[in-house]
PDB file of C-alpha atoms and ligand atoms in Angstrom:
ATOM      1  CA  MET A   1       4.509  19.590  37.723  1.00  0.00           C
ATOM      2  CA  LYS A   2       6.638  16.955  35.972  1.00  0.00           C
ATOM      3  CA  LEU A   3       6.223  15.445  32.535  1.00  0.00           C
ATOM      4  CA  SER A   4       6.671  11.820  31.957  1.00  0.00           C
ATOM      5  CA  GLU A   5       9.286  10.775  29.503  1.00  0.00           C
ATOM      6  CA  ALA A   6       6.634   9.436  27.227  1.00  0.00           C
ATOM      7  CA  ASP A   7       5.091  13.040  27.115  1.00  0.00           C
ATOM      8  CA  VAL A   8       8.519  14.480  26.037  1.00  0.00           C
ATOM      9  CA  VAL A   9       8.872  11.702  23.332  1.00  0.00           C
ATOM     10  CA  ARG A  10       5.419  12.395  22.123  1.00  0.00           C
ATOM     11  CA  TYR A  11       6.089  16.225  21.970  1.00  0.00           C
ATOM     12  CA  ARG A  12       9.284  15.484  19.832  1.00  0.00           C
ATOM     13  CA  HIS A  13       7.307  13.144  17.622  1.00  0.00           C
ATOM     14  CA  VAL A  14       4.254  15.134  16.861  1.00  0.00           C
ATOM     15  CA  GLY A  15       5.419  18.809  17.772  1.00  0.00           C
ATOM     16  CA  HIS A  16       2.770  19.665  20.363  1.00  0.00           C
ATOM     17  CA  LEU A  17       1.609  18.560  23.709  1.00  0.00           C
ATOM     18  CA  THR A  18      -1.258  19.751  25.968  1.00  0.00           C
ATOM     19  CA  VAL A  19      -0.753  19.836  29.757  1.00  0.00           C
ATOM     20  CA  PRO A  20      -4.039  20.268  31.614  1.00  0.00           C
ATOM     21  CA  GLY A  21      -4.469  22.129  34.962  1.00  0.00           C
ATOM     22  CA  VAL A  22      -1.186  24.179  35.071  1.00  0.00           C
ATOM     23  CA  PHE A  23      -2.940  27.212  36.455  1.00  0.00           C
ATOM     24  CA  GLY A  24      -6.022  27.497  38.751  1.00  0.00           C
ATOM     25  CA  ALA A  25      -9.166  29.424  38.086  1.00  0.00           C
ATOM     26  CA  ASP A  26      -8.190  32.359  40.287  1.00  0.00           C
ATOM     27  CA  ARG A  27      -5.154  32.976  38.261  1.00  0.00           C
ATOM     28  CA  THR A  28      -6.793  32.803  34.925  1.00  0.00           C
ATOM     29  CA  ALA A  29      -9.662  35.022  36.129  1.00  0.00           C
ATOM     30  CA  ALA A  30      -7.181  37.652  37.395  1.00  0.00           C
ATOM     31  CA  ILE A  31      -5.385  37.718  33.979  1.00  0.00           C
ATOM     32  CA  VAL A  32      -8.715  37.977  32.163  1.00  0.00           C
ATOM     33  CA  ALA A  33      -9.644  40.994  34.202  1.00  0.00           C
ATOM     34  CA  ASP A  34      -6.309  42.554  33.698  1.00  0.00           C
ATOM     35  CA  ILE A  35      -6.314  42.049  29.975  1.00  0.00           C
ATOM     36  CA  GLU A  36      -9.846  43.188  29.607  1.00  0.00           C
ATOM     37  CA  ALA A  37      -8.936  46.536  31.332  1.00  0.00           C
ATOM     38  CA  TRP A  38      -5.739  46.940  29.232  1.00  0.00           C
ATOM     39  CA  GLY A  39      -7.673  46.060  26.040  1.00  0.00           C
ATOM     40  CA  GLU A  40     -10.468  48.591  26.671  1.00  0.00           C
ATOM     41  CA  GLN A  41      -7.855  51.408  27.116  1.00  0.00           C
ATOM     42  CA  PHE A  42      -5.765  50.164  24.114  1.00  0.00           C
ATOM     43  CA  LEU A  43      -8.773  50.263  21.953  1.00  0.00           C
ATOM     44  CA  ALA A  44      -9.828  53.739  23.020  1.00  0.00           C
ATOM     45  CA  ASP A  45      -6.302  54.965  22.085  1.00  0.00           C
ATOM     46  CA  LEU A  46      -5.869  52.930  18.871  1.00  0.00           C
ATOM     47  CA  PRO A  47      -4.958  55.141  15.888  1.00  0.00           C
ATOM     48  CA  PRO A  48      -7.350  54.432  12.936  1.00  0.00           C
ATOM     49  CA  ALA A  49      -4.291  53.225  10.743  1.00  0.00           C
ATOM     50  CA  GLN A  50      -3.812  50.377  13.227  1.00  0.00           C
ATOM     51  CA  ARG A  51      -7.282  49.135  13.492  1.00  0.00           C
ATOM     52  CA  ALA A  52      -7.041  46.576  10.788  1.00  0.00           C
ATOM     53  CA  TRP A  53      -4.168  44.935  12.712  1.00  0.00           C
ATOM     54  CA  TYR A  54      -5.773  44.791  16.057  1.00  0.00           C
ATOM     55  CA  VAL A  55      -9.501  44.831  15.740  1.00  0.00           C
ATOM     56  CA  ASP A  56     -11.320  41.485  14.986  1.00  0.00           C
ATOM     57  CA  GLY A  57     -12.901  41.807  11.578  1.00  0.00           C
ATOM     58  CA  GLY A  58     -15.186  38.920  12.165  1.00  0.00           C
ATOM     59  CA  VAL A  59     -17.324  40.673  14.750  1.00  0.00           C
ATOM     60  CA  LYS A  60     -19.609  43.173  12.905  1.00  0.00           C
ATOM     61  CA  ALA A  61     -21.841  44.388  15.772  1.00  0.00           C
ATOM     62  CA  ARG A  62     -19.255  46.205  17.838  1.00  0.00           C
ATOM     63  CA  SER A  63     -15.442  46.896  17.939  1.00  0.00           C
ATOM     64  CA  VAL A  64     -13.519  44.289  19.672  1.00  0.00           C
ATOM     65  CA  LEU A  65      -9.819  43.460  19.738  1.00  0.00           C
ATOM     66  CA  ARG A  66      -8.456  40.393  17.958  1.00  0.00           C
ATOM     67  CA  LYS A  67      -5.053  40.493  19.799  1.00  0.00           C
ATOM     68  CA  LEU A  68      -2.593  42.512  21.958  1.00  0.00           C
ATOM     69  CA  ASP A  69       1.240  42.266  21.717  1.00  0.00           C
ATOM     70  CA  ASN A  70       3.848  41.794  24.397  1.00  0.00           C
ATOM     71  CA  PRO A  71       1.717  41.498  27.526  1.00  0.00           C
ATOM     72  CA  HIS A  72       4.846  40.084  29.283  1.00  0.00           C
ATOM     73  CA  HIS A  73       6.273  43.493  28.827  1.00  0.00           C
ATOM     74  CA  HIS A  74       3.220  45.642  29.539  1.00  0.00           C
ATOM     75  CA  ARG A  75       1.373  43.694  32.263  1.00  0.00           C
ATOM     76  CA  PRO A  76       3.076  42.668  35.516  1.00  0.00           C
ATOM     77  CA  LEU A  77       0.533  39.790  36.060  1.00  0.00           C
ATOM     78  CA  VAL A  78       1.545  38.241  32.645  1.00  0.00           C
ATOM     79  CA  ARG A  79       5.177  38.688  33.537  1.00  0.00           C
ATOM     80  CA  GLU A  80       4.522  36.740  36.626  1.00  0.00           C
ATOM     81  CA  LEU A  81       2.664  34.141  34.672  1.00  0.00           C
ATOM     82  CA  ALA A  82       5.622  33.766  32.355  1.00  0.00           C
ATOM     83  CA  ARG A  83       7.973  33.255  35.329  1.00  0.00           C
ATOM     84  CA  ASP A  84       5.770  30.795  37.060  1.00  0.00           C
ATOM     85  CA  PRO A  85       8.081  27.868  38.266  1.00  0.00           C
ATOM     86  CA  ALA A  86       5.694  25.206  37.217  1.00  0.00           C
ATOM     87  CA  LEU A  87       5.461  26.749  33.663  1.00  0.00           C
ATOM     88  CA  VAL A  88       9.254  27.299  33.272  1.00  0.00           C
ATOM     89  CA  GLN A  89       9.931  23.656  34.480  1.00  0.00           C
ATOM     90  CA  LEU A  90       7.756  22.460  31.447  1.00  0.00           C
ATOM     91  CA  VAL A  91       9.328  24.903  29.006  1.00  0.00           C
ATOM     92  CA  GLU A  92      12.804  23.903  30.090  1.00  0.00           C
ATOM     93  CA  ALA A  93      11.813  20.168  29.629  1.00  0.00           C
ATOM     94  CA  PHE A  94      11.316  20.818  25.883  1.00  0.00           C
ATOM     95  CA  ILE A  95      13.983  23.337  24.871  1.00  0.00           C
ATOM     96  CA  GLY A  96      16.518  23.051  27.684  1.00  0.00           C
ATOM     97  CA  PRO A  97      17.634  25.467  30.711  1.00  0.00           C
ATOM     98  CA  GLY A  98      17.999  29.061  30.552  1.00  0.00           C
ATOM     99  CA  VAL A  99      15.002  30.431  28.690  1.00  0.00           C
ATOM    100  CA  SER A 100      13.597  33.842  27.901  1.00  0.00           C
ATOM    101  CA  VAL A 101      10.267  35.130  26.511  1.00  0.00           C
ATOM    102  CA  TYR A 102      11.117  36.892  23.148  1.00  0.00           C
ATOM    103  CA  PHE A 103       7.601  37.741  22.289  1.00  0.00           C
ATOM    104  CA  SER A 104       4.060  37.280  23.553  1.00  0.00           C
ATOM    105  CA  GLN A 105       0.507  37.745  22.487  1.00  0.00           C
ATOM    106  CA  ILE A 106      -3.032  37.862  23.882  1.00  0.00           C
ATOM    107  CA  PHE A 107      -5.548  36.281  21.560  1.00  0.00           C
ATOM    108  CA  PHE A 108      -9.107  37.326  22.280  1.00  0.00           C
ATOM    109  CA  LYS A 109     -11.168  35.290  19.878  1.00  0.00           C
ATOM    110  CA  PRO A 110     -14.409  37.055  20.802  1.00  0.00           C
ATOM    111  CA  PRO A 111     -17.750  35.320  20.769  1.00  0.00           C
ATOM    112  CA  GLU A 112     -20.149  35.395  17.919  1.00  0.00           C
ATOM    113  CA  GLY A 113     -17.681  36.061  15.101  1.00  0.00           C
ATOM    114  CA  GLY A 114     -14.119  35.994  16.415  1.00  0.00           C
ATOM    115  CA  GLY A 115     -12.159  35.399  13.266  1.00  0.00           C
ATOM    116  CA  PRO A 116      -9.996  32.251  12.396  1.00  0.00           C
ATOM    117  CA  LYS A 117      -6.152  32.400  12.469  1.00  0.00           C
ATOM    118  CA  PRO A 118      -4.894  30.731   9.321  1.00  0.00           C
ATOM    119  CA  ALA A 119      -2.444  27.865   9.456  1.00  0.00           C
ATOM    120  CA  HIS A 120       1.278  28.896   9.862  1.00  0.00           C
ATOM    121  CA  GLN A 121       4.450  27.989  11.461  1.00  0.00           C
ATOM    122  CA  ASP A 122       5.840  30.384  14.256  1.00  0.00           C
ATOM    123  CA  ASN A 123       9.352  29.878  12.981  1.00  0.00           C
ATOM    124  CA  PHE A 124       8.400  31.455   9.669  1.00  0.00           C
ATOM    125  CA  TYR A 125       7.336  34.629  11.617  1.00  0.00           C
ATOM    126  CA  PHE A 126      10.288  34.372  14.042  1.00  0.00           C
ATOM    127  CA  GLY A 127      13.217  33.158  11.653  1.00  0.00           C
ATOM    128  CA  PRO A 128      15.329  31.828  14.695  1.00  0.00           C
ATOM    129  CA  ASN A 129      18.939  30.847  14.230  1.00  0.00           C
ATOM    130  CA  ASP A 130      18.045  27.432  15.699  1.00  0.00           C
ATOM    131  CA  ILE A 131      14.647  25.945  14.817  1.00  0.00           C
ATOM    132  CA  GLU A 132      14.705  23.647  17.845  1.00  0.00           C
ATOM    133  CA  GLY A 133      15.311  26.563  20.256  1.00  0.00           C
ATOM    134  CA  VAL A 134      11.776  28.003  20.133  1.00  0.00           C
ATOM    135  CA  ILE A 135       8.485  26.878  21.830  1.00  0.00           C
ATOM    136  CA  THR A 136       5.178  28.464  22.330  1.00  0.00           C
ATOM    137  CA  ALA A 137       3.261  27.951  25.563  1.00  0.00           C
ATOM    138  CA  TRP A 138      -0.409  28.851  24.770  1.00  0.00           C
ATOM    139  CA  VAL A 139      -2.083  29.307  28.177  1.00  0.00           C
ATOM    140  CA  ALA A 140      -5.912  28.878  27.906  1.00  0.00           C
ATOM    141  CA  LEU A 141      -7.617  31.663  29.812  1.00  0.00           C
ATOM    142  CA  ASP A 142     -11.026  30.272  28.846  1.00  0.00           C
ATOM    143  CA  ASP A 143     -12.039  26.676  27.872  1.00  0.00           C
ATOM    144  CA  ALA A 144     -11.038  26.281  24.275  1.00  0.00           C
ATOM    145  CA  THR A 145     -13.386  24.122  22.329  1.00  0.00           C
ATOM    146  CA  LEU A 146     -14.260  23.255  18.739  1.00  0.00           C
ATOM    147  CA  GLU A 147     -17.094  25.785  18.793  1.00  0.00           C
ATOM    148  CA  ASN A 148     -15.105  28.761  20.088  1.00  0.00           C
ATOM    149  CA  GLY A 149     -12.118  28.270  18.081  1.00  0.00           C
ATOM    150  CA  CYS A 150      -9.552  25.919  19.714  1.00  0.00           C
ATOM    151  CA  LEU A 151      -6.087  25.399  18.023  1.00  0.00           C
ATOM    152  CA  TYR A 152      -5.635  22.558  15.472  1.00  0.00           C
ATOM    153  CA  PHE A 153      -2.082  21.050  14.843  1.00  0.00           C
ATOM    154  CA  GLY A 154      -0.393  19.188  11.898  1.00  0.00           C
ATOM    155  CA  ASP A 155       1.159  16.268  13.683  1.00  0.00           C
ATOM    156  CA  GLY A 156       4.758  15.710  12.793  1.00  0.00           C
ATOM    157  CA  THR A 157       5.209  19.036  10.965  1.00  0.00           C
ATOM    158  CA  ASN A 158       7.904  19.917  13.540  1.00  0.00           C
ATOM    159  CA  GLN A 159      10.061  17.407  11.777  1.00  0.00           C
ATOM    160  CA  GLY A 160       9.665  19.094   8.368  1.00  0.00           C
ATOM    161  CA  PRO A 161      10.940  22.347   6.900  1.00  0.00           C
ATOM    162  CA  VAL A 162       9.822  25.843   7.448  1.00  0.00           C
ATOM    163  CA  TYR A 163       7.781  26.750   4.251  1.00  0.00           C
ATOM    164  CA  PRO A 164       7.572  30.118   2.686  1.00  0.00           C
ATOM    165  CA  HIS A 165       4.364  31.833   3.749  1.00  0.00           C
ATOM    166  CA  GLU A 166       2.063  34.330   2.036  1.00  0.00           C
ATOM    167  CA  ALA A 167      -0.312  37.017   3.277  1.00  0.00           C
ATOM    168  CA  PRO A 168      -3.299  38.534   1.730  1.00  0.00           C
ATOM    169  CA  ALA A 169      -2.523  42.039   0.340  1.00  0.00           C
ATOM    170  CA  ASP A 170      -4.735  43.927   2.814  1.00  0.00           C
ATOM    171  CA  GLU A 171      -3.562  41.630   5.802  1.00  0.00           C
ATOM    172  CA  PRO A 172       0.229  41.740   5.891  1.00  0.00           C
ATOM    173  CA  TYR A 173       0.167  40.498   9.514  1.00  0.00           C
ATOM    174  CA  ASN A 174      -1.663  37.163   8.508  1.00  0.00           C
ATOM    175  CA  LEU A 175       1.221  35.247   6.992  1.00  0.00           C
ATOM    176  CA  GLN A 176       0.016  31.757   6.164  1.00  0.00           C
ATOM    177  CA  LEU A 177       0.976  28.429   4.749  1.00  0.00           C
ATOM    178  CA  PRO A 178       0.201  28.090   0.939  1.00  0.00           C
ATOM    179  CA  ALA A 179      -3.085  26.160   0.256  1.00  0.00           C
ATOM    180  CA  GLU A 180      -1.149  23.552  -1.908  1.00  0.00           C
ATOM    181  CA  ILE A 181       0.981  22.523   1.181  1.00  0.00           C
ATOM    182  CA  LEU A 182      -1.943  22.497   3.579  1.00  0.00           C
ATOM    183  CA  ALA A 183      -3.854  20.321   1.337  1.00  0.00           C
ATOM    184  CA  ARG A 184      -1.483  17.477   2.023  1.00  0.00           C
ATOM    185  CA  GLN A 185      -1.651  18.020   5.738  1.00  0.00           C
ATOM    186  CA  PRO A 186      -4.501  16.805   8.136  1.00  0.00           C
ATOM    187  CA  MET A 187      -4.967  19.148  10.979  1.00  0.00           C
ATOM    188  CA  SER A 188      -6.280  17.828  14.288  1.00  0.00           C
ATOM    189  CA  PRO A 189      -8.003  19.794  16.924  1.00  0.00           C
ATOM    190  CA  ALA A 190      -6.627  20.268  20.409  1.00  0.00           C
ATOM    191  CA  PRO A 191      -9.233  21.501  22.844  1.00  0.00           C
ATOM    192  CA  VAL A 192      -8.058  22.421  26.240  1.00  0.00           C
ATOM    193  CA  LEU A 193      -9.747  23.608  29.463  1.00  0.00           C
ATOM    194  CA  ARG A 194      -9.080  26.906  31.085  1.00  0.00           C
ATOM    195  CA  GLY A 195      -5.761  26.875  32.901  1.00  0.00           C
ATOM    196  CA  GLY A 196      -4.249  24.194  30.760  1.00  0.00           C
ATOM    197  CA  VAL A 197      -1.204  24.956  28.436  1.00  0.00           C
ATOM    198  CA  SER A 198      -0.853  23.812  24.993  1.00  0.00           C
ATOM    199  CA  PHE A 199       2.895  23.757  23.866  1.00  0.00           C
ATOM    200  CA  HIS A 200       4.021  23.629  20.309  1.00  0.00           C
ATOM    201  CA  HIS A 201       7.218  23.472  18.425  1.00  0.00           C
ATOM    202  CA  GLY A 202       8.234  26.550  16.345  1.00  0.00           C
ATOM    203  CA  ASN A 203       7.937  24.431  13.183  1.00  0.00           C
ATOM    204  CA  THR A 204       4.514  22.785  13.842  1.00  0.00           C
ATOM    205  CA  PHE A 205       1.625  23.805  11.590  1.00  0.00           C
ATOM    206  CA  HIS A 206      -1.163  25.325  13.687  1.00  0.00           C
ATOM    207  CA  GLN A 207      -4.348  27.307  13.184  1.00  0.00           C
ATOM    208  CA  SER A 208      -7.505  28.065  14.913  1.00  0.00           C
ATOM    209  CA  GLY A 209     -11.106  28.258  13.578  1.00  0.00           C
ATOM    210  CA  PRO A 210     -13.716  31.012  14.057  1.00  0.00           C
ATOM    211  CA  ASN A 211     -15.568  31.454  17.317  1.00  0.00           C
ATOM    212  CA  THR A 212     -19.216  30.557  16.418  1.00  0.00           C
ATOM    213  CA  SER A 213     -20.286  30.317  20.074  1.00  0.00           C
ATOM    214  CA  THR A 214     -21.456  32.818  22.650  1.00  0.00           C
ATOM    215  CA  ARG A 215     -18.339  32.208  24.844  1.00  0.00           C
ATOM    216  CA  TRP A 216     -15.001  33.882  24.815  1.00  0.00           C
ATOM    217  CA  ARG A 217     -11.830  31.995  23.804  1.00  0.00           C
ATOM    218  CA  ARG A 218      -9.038  34.098  25.261  1.00  0.00           C
ATOM    219  CA  ALA A 219      -5.429  32.830  25.567  1.00  0.00           C
ATOM    220  CA  CYS A 220      -2.037  34.050  26.302  1.00  0.00           C
ATOM    221  CA  ALA A 221       0.726  32.924  23.928  1.00  0.00           C
ATOM    222  CA  LEU A 222       4.198  33.136  25.506  1.00  0.00           C
ATOM    223  CA  HIS A 223       6.957  32.454  22.887  1.00  0.00           C
ATOM    224  CA  TYR A 224      10.059  31.240  24.663  1.00  0.00           C
ATOM    225  CA  VAL A 225      13.575  30.768  23.325  1.00  0.00           C
ATOM    226  CA  ASN A 226      16.556  28.925  24.934  1.00  0.00           C
ATOM    227  CA  ARG A 227      19.739  30.667  25.865  1.00  0.00           C
ATOM    228  CA  ASP A 228      21.317  30.020  22.415  1.00  0.00           C
ATOM    229  CA  THR A 229      18.352  31.154  20.315  1.00  0.00           C
ATOM    230  CA  PHE A 230      17.437  34.444  18.832  1.00  0.00           C
ATOM    231  CA  PHE A 231      15.325  35.795  15.993  1.00  0.00           C
ATOM    232  CA  GLU A 232      17.897  36.019  13.129  1.00  0.00           C
ATOM    233  CA  HIS A 233      15.659  36.603  10.094  1.00  0.00           C
ATOM    234  CA  PRO A 234      12.109  37.465  11.286  1.00  0.00           C
ATOM    235  CA  ALA A 235       9.328  38.039   8.753  1.00  0.00           C
ATOM    236  CA  LEU A 236       7.804  40.920  10.905  1.00  0.00           C
ATOM    237  CA  PRO A 237       9.519  43.260  13.348  1.00  0.00           C
ATOM    238  CA  TYR A 238       9.993  42.181  16.809  1.00  0.00           C
ATOM    239  CA  ASP A 239      11.541  44.381  19.440  1.00  0.00           C
ATOM    240  CA  GLU A 240      14.536  42.431  21.005  1.00  0.00           C
ATOM    241  CA  SER A 241      14.809  44.942  23.801  1.00  0.00           C
ATOM    242  CA  LEU A 242      11.579  43.510  25.302  1.00  0.00           C
ATOM    243  CA  LYS A 243      13.092  40.011  25.644  1.00  0.00           C
ATOM    244  CA  LEU A 244      12.648  38.863  29.122  1.00  0.00           C
ATOM    245  CA  ARG A 245      15.235  36.626  30.756  1.00  0.00           C
ATOM    246  CA  ILE A 246      13.478  34.023  32.921  1.00  0.00           C
ATOM    247  CA  SER A 247      16.074  31.431  33.841  1.00  0.00           C
TER     248      SER A 247
HETATM  249  O1  AKG B   1      -4.785  31.526  19.424  1.00  0.00           O
HETATM  250  C1  AKG B   1      -4.908  31.551  18.228  1.00  0.00           C
HETATM  251  O2  AKG B   1      -5.873  31.610  17.620  1.00  0.00           O
HETATM  252  C2  AKG B   1      -3.448  31.558  17.495  1.00  0.00           C
HETATM  253  C3  AKG B   1      -2.393  31.126  18.262  1.00  0.00           C
HETATM  254  C4  AKG B   1      -1.020  31.108  17.592  1.00  0.00           C
HETATM  255  O3  AKG B   1      -0.908  31.288  16.467  1.00  0.00           O
HETATM  256  C5  AKG B   1       0.108  30.850  18.463  1.00  0.00           C
HETATM  257  O4  AKG B   1      -0.056  30.826  19.673  1.00  0.00           O
HETATM  258  O5  AKG B   1       1.316  30.728  17.903  1.00  0.00           O
END
């Protein structure tokens, strides 16, 4: 799968690009089955002190996960996804050859209440030595729509600075951009069908809404770095030993 020059120019200009149809339905279904099984076990073993971090507070009727960390390390199927040649070719077109997955996340965004993710910049969380060396490949495992909480992006914010973030006292993991900065920045939705990949630059403002629908909005976010980039001053702890060299 090859990007046109116009695609790359657009990515550099607005800081994100959606590429449809990178993965087929069999592949996304297999990953969904795998993360569901992992999630069930993870939830059963979850110590009470960590529930606030991992359980989705928006779904009141039952306990359901908000996210899981480092699937590229824990799940062979996700490792294979991260190494998929078509995906790696796209990642290298944006950040150059010789890439690794430094961190990864499954976002579950469950139906009927899955909570929003406030606007943020990944480069505030990761604190890389080179802001241009980080890209997130957000693989849609379900169709992501306005109703079930697709991503929204701030066009062109990749060309601006990384701003200080703040977090509510009871949600230290929910680092987010201050309201006065967001007030100046329109955010546009980026719906994507299952199997498509939404790429964003580490500085690009992004957020997702609540899931008000009856359908899941699961996604796998793979945070890649190029060979010269590492997390120099991260805002949260990231385990560098889980870094997976891909190319
Ligand atoms: O999937 C979401 O709702 C948030 C995704 C995100 O913040 C990311 O991939 O960096």
